[in-house]
Coordinates of C-alpha atoms and ligand atoms in Angstrom, one line a residue:
X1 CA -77.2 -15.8 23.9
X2 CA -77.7 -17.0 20.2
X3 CA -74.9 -18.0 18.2
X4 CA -75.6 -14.6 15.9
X5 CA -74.7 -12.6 19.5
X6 CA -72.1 -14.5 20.1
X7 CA -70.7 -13.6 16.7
X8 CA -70.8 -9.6 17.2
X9 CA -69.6 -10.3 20.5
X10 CA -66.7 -11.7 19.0
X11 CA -66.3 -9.1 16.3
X12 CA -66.5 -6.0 18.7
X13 CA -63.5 -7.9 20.9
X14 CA -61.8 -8.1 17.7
X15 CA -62.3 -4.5 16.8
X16 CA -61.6 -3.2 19.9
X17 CA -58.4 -4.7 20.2
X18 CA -57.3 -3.5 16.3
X19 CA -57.8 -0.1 17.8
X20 CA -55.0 -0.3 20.0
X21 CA -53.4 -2.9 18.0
X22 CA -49.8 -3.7 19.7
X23 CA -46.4 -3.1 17.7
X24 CA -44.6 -4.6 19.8
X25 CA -44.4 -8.5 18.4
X26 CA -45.1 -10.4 21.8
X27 CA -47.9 -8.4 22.7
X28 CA -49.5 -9.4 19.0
X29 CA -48.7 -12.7 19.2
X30 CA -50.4 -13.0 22.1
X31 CA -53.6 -11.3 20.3
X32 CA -53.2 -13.9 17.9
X33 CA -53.6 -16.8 20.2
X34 CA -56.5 -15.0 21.8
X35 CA -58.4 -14.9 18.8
X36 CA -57.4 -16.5 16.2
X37 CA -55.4 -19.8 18.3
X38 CA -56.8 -23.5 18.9
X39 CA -58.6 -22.6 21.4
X40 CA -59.1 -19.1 20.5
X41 CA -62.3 -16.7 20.6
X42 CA -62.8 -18.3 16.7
X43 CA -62.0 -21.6 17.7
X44 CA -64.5 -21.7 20.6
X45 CA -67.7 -20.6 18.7
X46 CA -66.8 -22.9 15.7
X47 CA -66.8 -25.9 18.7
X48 CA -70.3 -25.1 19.7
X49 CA -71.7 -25.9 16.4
X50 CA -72.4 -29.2 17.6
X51 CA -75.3 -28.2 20.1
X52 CA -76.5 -26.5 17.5
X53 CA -80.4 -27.4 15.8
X54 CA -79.4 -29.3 12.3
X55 CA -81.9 -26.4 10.4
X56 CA -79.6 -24.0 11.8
X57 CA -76.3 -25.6 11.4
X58 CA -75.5 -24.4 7.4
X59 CA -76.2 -20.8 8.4
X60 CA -74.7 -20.5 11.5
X61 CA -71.5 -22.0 9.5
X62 CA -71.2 -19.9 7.2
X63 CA -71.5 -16.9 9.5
X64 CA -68.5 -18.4 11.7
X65 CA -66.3 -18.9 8.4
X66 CA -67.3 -15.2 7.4
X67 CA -66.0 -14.0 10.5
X68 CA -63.3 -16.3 10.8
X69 CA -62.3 -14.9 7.3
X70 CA -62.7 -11.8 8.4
X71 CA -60.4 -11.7 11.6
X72 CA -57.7 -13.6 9.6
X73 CA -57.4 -10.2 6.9
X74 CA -57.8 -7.5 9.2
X75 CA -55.1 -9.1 11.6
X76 CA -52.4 -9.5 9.0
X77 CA -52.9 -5.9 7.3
X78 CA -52.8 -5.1 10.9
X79 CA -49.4 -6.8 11.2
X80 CA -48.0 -5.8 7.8
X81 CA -49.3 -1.8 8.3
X82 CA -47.2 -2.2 12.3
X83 CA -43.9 -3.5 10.0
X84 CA -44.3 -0.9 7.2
X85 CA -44.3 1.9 10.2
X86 CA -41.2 0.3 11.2
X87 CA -39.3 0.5 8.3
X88 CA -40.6 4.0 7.9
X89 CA -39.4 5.4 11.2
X90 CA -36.0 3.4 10.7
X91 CA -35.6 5.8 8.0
X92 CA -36.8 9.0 9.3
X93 CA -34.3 8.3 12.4
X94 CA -31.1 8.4 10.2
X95 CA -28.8 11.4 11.1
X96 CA -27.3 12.1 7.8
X97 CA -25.1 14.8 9.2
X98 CA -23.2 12.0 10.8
X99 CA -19.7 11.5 9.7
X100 CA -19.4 8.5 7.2
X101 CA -17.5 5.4 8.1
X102 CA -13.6 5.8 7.2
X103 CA -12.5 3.4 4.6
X104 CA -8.4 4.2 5.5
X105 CA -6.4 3.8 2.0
X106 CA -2.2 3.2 2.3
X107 CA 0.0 5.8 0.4
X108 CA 3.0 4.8 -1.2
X109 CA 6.2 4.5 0.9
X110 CA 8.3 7.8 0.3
X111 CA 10.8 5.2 -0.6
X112 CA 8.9 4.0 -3.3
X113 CA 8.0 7.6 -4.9
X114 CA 11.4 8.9 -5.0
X115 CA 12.3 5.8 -7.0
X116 CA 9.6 6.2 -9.3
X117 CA 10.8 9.3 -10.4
X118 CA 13.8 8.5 -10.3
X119 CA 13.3 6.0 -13.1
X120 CA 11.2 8.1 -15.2
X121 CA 14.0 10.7 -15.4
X122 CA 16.6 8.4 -16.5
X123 CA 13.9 6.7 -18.6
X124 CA 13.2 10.2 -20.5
X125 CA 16.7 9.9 -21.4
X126 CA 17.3 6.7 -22.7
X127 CA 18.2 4.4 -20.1
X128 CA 16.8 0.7 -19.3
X129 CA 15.7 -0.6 -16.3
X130 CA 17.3 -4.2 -14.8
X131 CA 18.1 -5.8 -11.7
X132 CA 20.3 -8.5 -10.5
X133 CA 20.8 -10.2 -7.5
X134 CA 21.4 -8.9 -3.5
X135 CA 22.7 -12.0 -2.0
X136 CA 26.0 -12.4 -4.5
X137 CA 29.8 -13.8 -4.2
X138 CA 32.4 -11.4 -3.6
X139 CA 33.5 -11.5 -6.9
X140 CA 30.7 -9.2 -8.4
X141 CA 30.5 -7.4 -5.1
X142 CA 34.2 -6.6 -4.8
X143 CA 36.7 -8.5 -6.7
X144 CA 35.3 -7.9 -10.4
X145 CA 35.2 -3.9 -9.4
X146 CA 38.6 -4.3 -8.6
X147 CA 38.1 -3.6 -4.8
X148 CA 41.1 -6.0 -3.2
X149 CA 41.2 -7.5 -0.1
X150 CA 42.7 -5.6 1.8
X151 CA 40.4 -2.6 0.4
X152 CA 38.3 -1.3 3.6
X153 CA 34.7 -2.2 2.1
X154 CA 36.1 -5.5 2.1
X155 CA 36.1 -5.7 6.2
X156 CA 34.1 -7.7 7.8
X157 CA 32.7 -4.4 9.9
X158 CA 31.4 -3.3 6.7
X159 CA 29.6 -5.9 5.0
X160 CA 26.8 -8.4 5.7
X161 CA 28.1 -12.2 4.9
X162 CA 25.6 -15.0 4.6
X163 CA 27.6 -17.6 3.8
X164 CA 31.4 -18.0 3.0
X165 CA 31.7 -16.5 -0.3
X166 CA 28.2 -15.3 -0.1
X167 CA 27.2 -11.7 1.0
X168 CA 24.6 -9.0 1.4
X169 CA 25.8 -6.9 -1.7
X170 CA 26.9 -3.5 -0.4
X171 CA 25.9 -1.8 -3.8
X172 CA 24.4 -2.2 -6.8
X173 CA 28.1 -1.9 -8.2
X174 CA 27.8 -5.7 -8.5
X175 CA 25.2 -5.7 -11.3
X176 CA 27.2 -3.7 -13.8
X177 CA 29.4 -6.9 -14.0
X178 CA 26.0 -8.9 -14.6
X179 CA 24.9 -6.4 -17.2
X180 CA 28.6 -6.3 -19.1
X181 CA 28.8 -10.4 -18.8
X182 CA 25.7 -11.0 -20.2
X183 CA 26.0 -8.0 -22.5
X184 CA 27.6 -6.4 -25.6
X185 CA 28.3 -3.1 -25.4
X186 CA 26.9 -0.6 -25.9
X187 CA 24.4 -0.8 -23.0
X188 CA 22.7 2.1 -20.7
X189 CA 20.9 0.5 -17.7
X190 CA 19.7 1.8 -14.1
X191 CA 19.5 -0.4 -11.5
X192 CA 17.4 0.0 -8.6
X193 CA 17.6 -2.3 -5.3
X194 CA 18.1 -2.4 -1.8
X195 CA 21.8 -2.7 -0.5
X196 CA 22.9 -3.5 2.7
X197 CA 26.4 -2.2 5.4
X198 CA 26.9 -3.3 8.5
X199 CA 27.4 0.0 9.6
X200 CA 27.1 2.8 12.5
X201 CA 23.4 3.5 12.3
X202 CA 22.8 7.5 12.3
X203 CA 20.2 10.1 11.1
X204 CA 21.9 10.0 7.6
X205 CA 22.7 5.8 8.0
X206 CA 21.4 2.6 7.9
X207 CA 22.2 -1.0 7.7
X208 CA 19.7 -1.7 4.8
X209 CA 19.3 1.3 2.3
X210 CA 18.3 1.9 -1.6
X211 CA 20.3 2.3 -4.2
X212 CA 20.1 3.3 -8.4
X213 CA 23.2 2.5 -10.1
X214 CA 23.7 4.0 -13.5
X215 CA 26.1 2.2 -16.5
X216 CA 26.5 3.8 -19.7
X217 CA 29.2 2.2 -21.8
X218 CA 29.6 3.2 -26.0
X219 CA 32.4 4.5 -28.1
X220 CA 32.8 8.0 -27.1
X221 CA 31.5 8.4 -23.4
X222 CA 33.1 11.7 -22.0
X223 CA 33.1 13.0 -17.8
X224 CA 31.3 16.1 -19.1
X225 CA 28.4 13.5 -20.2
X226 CA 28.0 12.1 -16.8
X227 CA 28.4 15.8 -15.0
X228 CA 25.7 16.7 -17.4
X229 CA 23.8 13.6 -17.1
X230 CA 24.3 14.0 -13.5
X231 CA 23.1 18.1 -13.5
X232 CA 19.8 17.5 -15.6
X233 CA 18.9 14.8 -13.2
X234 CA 19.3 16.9 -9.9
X235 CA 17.8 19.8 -11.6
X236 CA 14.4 18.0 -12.2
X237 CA 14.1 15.9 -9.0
X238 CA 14.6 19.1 -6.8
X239 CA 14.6 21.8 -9.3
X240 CA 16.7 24.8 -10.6
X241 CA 17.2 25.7 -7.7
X242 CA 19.1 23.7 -6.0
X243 CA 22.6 23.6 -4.7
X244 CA 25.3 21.3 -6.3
X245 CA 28.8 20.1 -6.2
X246 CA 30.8 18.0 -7.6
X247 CA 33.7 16.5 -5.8
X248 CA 36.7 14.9 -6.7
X249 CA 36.6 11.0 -4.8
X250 CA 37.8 7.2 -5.3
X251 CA 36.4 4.1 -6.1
X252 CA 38.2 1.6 -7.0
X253 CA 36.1 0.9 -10.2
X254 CA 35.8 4.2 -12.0
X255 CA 38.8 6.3 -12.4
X256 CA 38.4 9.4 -12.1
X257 CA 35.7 9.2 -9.5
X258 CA 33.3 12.2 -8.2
X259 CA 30.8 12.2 -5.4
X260 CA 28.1 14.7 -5.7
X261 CA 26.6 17.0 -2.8
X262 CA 23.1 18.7 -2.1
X263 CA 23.2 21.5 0.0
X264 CA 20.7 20.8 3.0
X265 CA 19.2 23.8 4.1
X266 CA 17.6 22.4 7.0
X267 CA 20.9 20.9 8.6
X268 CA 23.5 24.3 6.7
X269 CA 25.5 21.5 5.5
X270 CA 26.5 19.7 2.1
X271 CA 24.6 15.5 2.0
X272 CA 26.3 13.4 -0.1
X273 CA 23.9 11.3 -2.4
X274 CA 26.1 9.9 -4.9
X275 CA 29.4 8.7 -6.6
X276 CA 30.1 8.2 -10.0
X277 CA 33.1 8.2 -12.4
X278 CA 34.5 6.7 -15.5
X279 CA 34.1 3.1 -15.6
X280 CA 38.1 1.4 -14.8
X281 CA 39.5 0.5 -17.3
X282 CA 40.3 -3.2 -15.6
X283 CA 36.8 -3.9 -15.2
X284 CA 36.4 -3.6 -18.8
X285 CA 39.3 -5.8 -19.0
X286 CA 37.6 -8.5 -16.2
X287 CA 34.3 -8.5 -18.2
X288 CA 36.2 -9.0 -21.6
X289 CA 34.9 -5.7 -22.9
X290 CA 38.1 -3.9 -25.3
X291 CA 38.9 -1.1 -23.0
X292 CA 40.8 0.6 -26.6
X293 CA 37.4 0.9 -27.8
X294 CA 34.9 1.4 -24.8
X295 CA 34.2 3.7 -22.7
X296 CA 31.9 4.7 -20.0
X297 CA 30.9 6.1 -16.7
X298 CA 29.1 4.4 -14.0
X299 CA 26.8 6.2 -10.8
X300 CA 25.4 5.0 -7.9
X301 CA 22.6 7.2 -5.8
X302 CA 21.5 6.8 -2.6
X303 CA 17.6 6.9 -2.4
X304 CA 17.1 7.8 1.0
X305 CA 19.5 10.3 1.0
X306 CA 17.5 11.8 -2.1
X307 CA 14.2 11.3 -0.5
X308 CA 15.4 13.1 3.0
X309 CA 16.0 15.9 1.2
X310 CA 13.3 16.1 -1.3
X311 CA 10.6 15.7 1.3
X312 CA 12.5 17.6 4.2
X313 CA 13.0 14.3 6.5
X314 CA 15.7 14.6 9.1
X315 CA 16.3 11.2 9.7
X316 CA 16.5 7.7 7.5
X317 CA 15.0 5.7 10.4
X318 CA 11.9 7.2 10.0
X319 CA 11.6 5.5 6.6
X320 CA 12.2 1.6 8.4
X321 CA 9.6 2.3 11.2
X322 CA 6.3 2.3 9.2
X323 CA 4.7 4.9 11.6
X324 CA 1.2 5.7 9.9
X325 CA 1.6 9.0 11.1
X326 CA 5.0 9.4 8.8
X327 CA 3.8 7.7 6.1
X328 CA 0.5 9.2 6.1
X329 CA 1.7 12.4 5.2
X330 CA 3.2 11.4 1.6
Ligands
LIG1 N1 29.1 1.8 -5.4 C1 29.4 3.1 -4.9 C2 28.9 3.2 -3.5 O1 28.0 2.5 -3.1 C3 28.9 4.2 -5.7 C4 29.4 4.3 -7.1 C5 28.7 3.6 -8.1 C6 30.5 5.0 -7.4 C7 29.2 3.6 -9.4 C8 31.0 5.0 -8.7 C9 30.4 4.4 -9.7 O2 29.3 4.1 -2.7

């Protein structure tokens, strides 16, 4: 067979097998090696150049590099048009009515939301924000606010101690004696923070809670201000709707002292969420304030208590035991 044979031989191989050219990639790498490897179908005509007569040589040559050249192209747009229908059919296989992937985003703690708007309301009108400390002595916790020793928030059952001299505060009472120490009156702060009472854990309960103490102190501060302080706040965290009393109490630190109640529809009973009062006189006195010229009342909320019944929750524990599905739902 001449050489020129040979060389359509070789062609009509090579055409043949682009005619059913493979997609899968083993399958054409093995075509590769057939034709186009070392020893390949090329390879092996190029070697018989040297039997070849010299006359003959420059043609014969140039027909092997023209198919040569010619088996390289068409086997790489072979290769490259197998990819492309790859790609394509990746494509035409997505199922775009398939539910995206769920990113999951947190909500804020119902905790933190009631607070929130807590402080914008007493923000509207006219009160600061600070904070002080919640490991303290017992002097701001109890002694300063005139609670004595033998006073029953003063046993042991009651609070948290860290150290001697060194306790969980059991309100934010203690930072109105920060605020008045470090402060000339007049001064209107809130203070938000967590408290803490070793206490009998209950639906309504709990050894760590939240707290917003209010402390308004100026020349002519009167109990109706702090009832009507008091009202307007209710009235826009749970609207006019609600149910509220006012009921004469003691604290040791305001004289006279209230607690307020929210009826709970959901339970038929009154919830107590705070107590407030006129600021004692012999704190002013402690905290060198002139208790002949200042006046003031003080408040102290219970956030939890506020957010159970805003939201409907019939029990504080749900708030400590980070269940996605509670928290979810706010
Ligand atoms: N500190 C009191 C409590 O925790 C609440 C309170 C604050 C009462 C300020 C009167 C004035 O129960």
């Amino acid at each position: 067979m001449s050489l020129k044979d040979k060389i359509g031989a070789v062609r009509n191989d090579f055409r043949a097998a682009l005619d059913k050219f493979p997609t899968d990639s083993i399958k054409i790498d093995e075509l590769r090696v057939r034709f186009l490897g070392r020893k390949g179908e090329v390879a092996q005509l190029f070697s018989t150049m040297g039997s070849i007569l010299a006359e003959e040589r420059a043609e014969a040559g140039k027909l092997l590099n023209e198919l040569k050249v010619e088996v390289q192209s068409l086997f790489e747009s072979a290769v490259e048009s197998v990819s492309k229908n790859q790609r394509k059919k990746e494509t035409d296989s997505a199922d775009y009515t398939l539910p995206g992937i769920d990113t999951p985003i947190g909500s804020i703690h119902p905790i933190e939301q009631t607070l929130t708007e807590v402080k914008e309301i007493f923000k509207s009108i006219g009160f600061s924000i600070a904070y002080g400390p919640e490991i303290d002595d017992e002097y701001h916790n109890f002694e300063a606010l005139n609670i004595q020793k033998h006073h029953p928030a003063r046993d042991m059952q009651d609070t948290f101690f860290v150290e001697d001299n060194a306790v969980l505060r059991t309100h934010t009472s203690n930072v109105q004696i920060h605020l008045m120490e470090n402060e000339e009156p007049p001064i209107r702060y809130i203070v938000p923070g967590r408290v803490y009472r070793n206490e009998a854990i209950s639906y309504k309960s709990f050894c760590l809670f939240h707290q917003v103490e209010g402390l308004f102190v100026d020349k002519n501060v009167s109990f109706a201000e702090l009832k009507g302080s008091l009202d307007y706040f209710v009235r826009r965290m749970f609207g006019d709707d609600v149910k509220i009393r006012f009921r004469p109490s003691y604290f040791p630190f305001t004289e006279p002292s209230a607690e307020v109640d929210i009826w709970n529809s959901e339970r038929n009973q009154w919830m107590e969420i705070l107590g407030c009062g006129m600021v004692n006189p012999k704190v002013f006195e402690t905290v060198g304030y002139d208790s002949s010229i200042w006046h003031g009342y003080a408040f102290g909320m219970g956030i939890e208590r506020i957010a159970m019944l805003k939201y409907k929750i019939q029990d504080i524990r749900h708030f400590y035991r980070n269940d996605i599905r509670f928290l979810e739902q706010f």
